[in-house]
Amino acid sequence: TVGLQCGGSDGYSGITANPALGAAVDLLVRNGGTAILSETPEIYGAEHLLTRRAVSRAVGAKLIARIKWWEDDTQRERGEMNNNPSPGNKAGGLTTILEKSLGAVAKGGTTNLVDVFEYAEPVTAKGFVYMDTPGYDPVSATGQVAGGANMIVFTTGRGSAYGCAPAPSLKLATNTQLWTRQEEDIDLNCGEIVDGNATVADTGARLFELMLATASGQKSKSEIHGYGQSEFVPWQLGAVM
């Protein structure tokens, strides 16, 4: 059961690492595994790409209900969901929250959406599922692990040292420049896709094999370096945007 995360996204996230993770998710699901997509504020504006894949109207309605909760919560706090990406996202080439959302949804591959769960709720379904979490990565991943994820796969374009103490965390670089700079802490370079040296499908297959090896005991870069010992954060005080 794999939790899908992205953080420090850049302009390459939606065309390299996130689609490659989506291709690996398709392989995972076809082989009997479960993948959990999360970070509700970061799929905002692209939720229709998920509801159209729902196995039933009821499953699609559960996702829309969680979106509505976030809209109501941000309105009460005099905020909005349809805001700009973070300064780091902008520096990496993203111009709107919709661009970020489209890239984030790509992590979920192409298989049916079989169920929707609330934060840290035990994931009882097999296949591709959604869990409602904040966009803040440590809080989101903590909910996924509490719900049953025994591995996290984290795509990053700006660089992230996030490691998840209770479960191995594989990190994917969206571009080769980041990989070169941070190779000791990143497990796979998806920048080869945009460099023309690999395809999304091939990279997804490599990632799937890496996930299998990690599940069998091979250590992630985070585990080797001992990162993530304190990065396990429950959702304590309401929504964390």
JSON list of N, CA, C and O in Angstrom, two decimals, residues 12 18 28 45 79 83 91 98 116 133 179 183 186 209 213 221 235:
[
{"chain": "A", "resi": 12, "resn": "TYR", "atom": "N", "xyz": [8.46, 20.83, -14.31]},
{"chain": "A", "resi": 12, "resn": "TYR", "atom": "CA", "xyz": [8.66, 19.49, -14.87]},
{"chain": "A", "resi": 12, "resn": "TYR", "atom": "C", "xyz": [7.84, 18.42, -14.17]},
{"chain": "A", "resi": 12, "resn": "TYR", "atom": "O", "xyz": [7.70, 17.30, -14.69]},
{"chain": "A", "resi": 18, "resn": "ASN", "atom": "N", "xyz": [5.72, 12.91, -11.97]},
{"chain": "A", "resi": 18, "resn": "ASN", "atom": "CA", "xyz": [4.34, 12.56, -11.61]},
{"chain": "A", "resi": 18, "resn": "ASN", "atom": "C", "xyz": [3.73, 11.55, -12.59]},
{"chain": "A", "resi": 18, "resn": "ASN", "atom": "O", "xyz": [3.13, 10.56, -12.17]},
{"chain": "A", "resi": 28, "resn": "LEU", "atom": "N", "xyz": [1.26, -1.29, -10.12]},
{"chain": "A", "resi": 28, "resn": "LEU", "atom": "CA", "xyz": [0.97, -1.71, -8.75]},
{"chain": "A", "resi": 28, "resn": "LEU", "atom": "C", "xyz": [-0.46, -2.21, -8.62]},
{"chain": "A", "resi": 28, "resn": "LEU", "atom": "O", "xyz": [-0.71, -3.29, -8.05]},
{"chain": "A", "resi": 45, "resn": "GLY", "atom": "N", "xyz": [-9.43, 21.90, -8.73]},
{"chain": "A", "resi": 45, "resn": "GLY", "atom": "CA", "xyz": [-9.52, 22.31, -10.12]},
{"chain": "A", "resi": 45, "resn": "GLY", "atom": "C", "xyz": [-9.30, 21.17, -11.09]},
{"chain": "A", "resi": 45, "resn": "GLY", "atom": "O", "xyz": [-9.57, 21.30, -12.29]},
{"chain": "A", "resi": 79, "resn": "GLY", "atom": "N", "xyz": [-10.21, 32.73, 3.34]},
{"chain": "A", "resi": 79, "resn": "GLY", "atom": "CA", "xyz": [-9.21, 32.37, 2.34]},
{"chain": "A", "resi": 79, "resn": "GLY", "atom": "C", "xyz": [-9.90, 31.88, 1.09]},
{"chain": "A", "resi": 79, "resn": "GLY", "atom": "O", "xyz": [-11.12, 32.06, 0.92]},
{"chain": "A", "resi": 83, "resn": "ASN", "atom": "N", "xyz": [-6.05, 29.72, -5.31]},
{"chain": "A", "resi": 83, "resn": "ASN", "atom": "CA", "xyz": [-5.02, 30.73, -5.13]},
{"chain": "A", "resi": 83, "resn": "ASN", "atom": "C", "xyz": [-3.78, 30.37, -5.95]},
{"chain": "A", "resi": 83, "resn": "ASN", "atom": "O", "xyz": [-3.75, 29.39, -6.67]},
{"chain": "A", "resi": 91, "resn": "ALA", "atom": "N", "xyz": [9.01, 29.78, -8.66]},
{"chain": "A", "resi": 91, "resn": "ALA", "atom": "CA", "xyz": [10.42, 29.81, -9.07]},
{"chain": "A", "resi": 91, "resn": "ALA", "atom": "C", "xyz": [10.77, 28.60, -9.92]},
{"chain": "A", "resi": 91, "resn": "ALA", "atom": "O", "xyz": [11.66, 28.67, -10.77]},
{"chain": "A", "resi": 98, "resn": "LEU", "atom": "N", "xyz": [-3.84, 25.56, -10.95]},
{"chain": "A", "resi": 98, "resn": "LEU", "atom": "CA", "xyz": [-4.39, 24.51, -11.82]},
{"chain": "A", "resi": 98, "resn": "LEU", "atom": "C", "xyz": [-3.28, 23.70, -12.45]},
{"chain": "A", "resi": 98, "resn": "LEU", "atom": "O", "xyz": [-3.39, 22.47, -12.56]},
{"chain": "A", "resi": 116, "resn": "VAL", "atom": "N", "xyz": [-13.02, 6.54, -1.51]},
{"chain": "A", "resi": 116, "resn": "VAL", "atom": "CA", "xyz": [-12.51, 7.79, -0.94]},
{"chain": "A", "resi": 116, "resn": "VAL", "atom": "C", "xyz": [-12.56, 7.68, 0.57]},
{"chain": "A", "resi": 116, "resn": "VAL", "atom": "O", "xyz": [-13.59, 7.27, 1.13]},
{"chain": "A", "resi": 133, "resn": "THR", "atom": "N", "xyz": [-6.52, 14.76, 2.74]},
{"chain": "A", "resi": 133, "resn": "THR", "atom": "CA", "xyz": [-5.50, 15.26, 3.65]},
{"chain": "A", "resi": 133, "resn": "THR", "atom": "C", "xyz": [-5.17, 16.70, 3.28]},
{"chain": "A", "resi": 133, "resn": "THR", "atom": "O", "xyz": [-5.46, 17.15, 2.19]},
{"chain": "A", "resi": 179, "resn": "TRP", "atom": "N", "xyz": [18.70, 16.13, -9.57]},
{"chain": "A", "resi": 179, "resn": "TRP", "atom": "CA", "xyz": [19.31, 14.83, -9.32]},
{"chain": "A", "resi": 179, "resn": "TRP", "atom": "C", "xyz": [20.82, 14.97, -9.12]},
{"chain": "A", "resi": 179, "resn": "TRP", "atom": "O", "xyz": [21.40, 14.39, -8.19]},
{"chain": "A", "resi": 183, "resn": "GLU", "atom": "N", "xyz": [21.76, 13.85, -5.45]},
{"chain": "A", "resi": 183, "resn": "GLU", "atom": "CA", "xyz": [21.70, 12.42, -5.76]},
{"chain": "A", "resi": 183, "resn": "GLU", "atom": "C", "xyz": [21.79, 11.55, -4.51]},
{"chain": "A", "resi": 183, "resn": "GLU", "atom": "O", "xyz": [21.19, 10.46, -4.45]},
{"chain": "A", "resi": 186, "resn": "ILE", "atom": "N", "xyz": [18.13, 11.25, -3.21]},
{"chain": "A", "resi": 186, "resn": "ILE", "atom": "CA", "xyz": [17.02, 11.01, -4.13]},
{"chain": "A", "resi": 186, "resn": "ILE", "atom": "C", "xyz": [17.21, 9.64, -4.77]},
{"chain": "A", "resi": 186, "resn": "ILE", "atom": "O", "xyz": [18.33, 9.27, -5.16]},
{"chain": "A", "resi": 209, "resn": "GLU", "atom": "N", "xyz": [9.85, -1.56, -10.10]},
{"chain": "A", "resi": 209, "resn": "GLU", "atom": "CA", "xyz": [10.84, -2.52, -9.64]},
{"chain": "A", "resi": 209, "resn": "GLU", "atom": "C", "xyz": [11.54, -2.01, -8.38]},
{"chain": "A", "resi": 209, "resn": "GLU", "atom": "O", "xyz": [11.85, -2.79, -7.46]},
{"chain": "A", "resi": 213, "resn": "ALA", "atom": "N", "xyz": [11.66, -3.77, -4.71]},
{"chain": "A", "resi": 213, "resn": "ALA", "atom": "CA", "xyz": [12.91, -4.01, -3.99]},
{"chain": "A", "resi": 213, "resn": "ALA", "atom": "C", "xyz": [12.86, -3.39, -2.60]},
{"chain": "A", "resi": 213, "resn": "ALA", "atom": "O", "xyz": [13.31, -3.99, -1.61]},
{"chain": "A", "resi": 221, "resn": "LYS", "atom": "N", "xyz": [17.13, 5.95, 0.17]},
{"chain": "A", "resi": 221, "resn": "LYS", "atom": "CA", "xyz": [18.19, 6.90, 0.51]},
{"chain": "A", "resi": 221, "resn": "LYS", "atom": "C", "xyz": [17.92, 7.53, 1.88]},
{"chain": "A", "resi": 221, "resn": "LYS", "atom": "O", "xyz": [18.85, 7.75, 2.66]},
{"chain": "A", "resi": 235, "resn": "TRP", "atom": "N", "xyz": [-2.58, 15.54, 12.11]},
{"chain": "A", "resi": 235, "resn": "TRP", "atom": "CA", "xyz": [-3.35, 16.75, 11.79]},
{"chain": "A", "resi": 235, "resn": "TRP", "atom": "C", "xyz": [-3.96, 17.25, 13.09]},
{"chain": "A", "resi": 235, "resn": "TRP", "atom": "O", "xyz": [-5.04, 16.87, 13.50]}
]
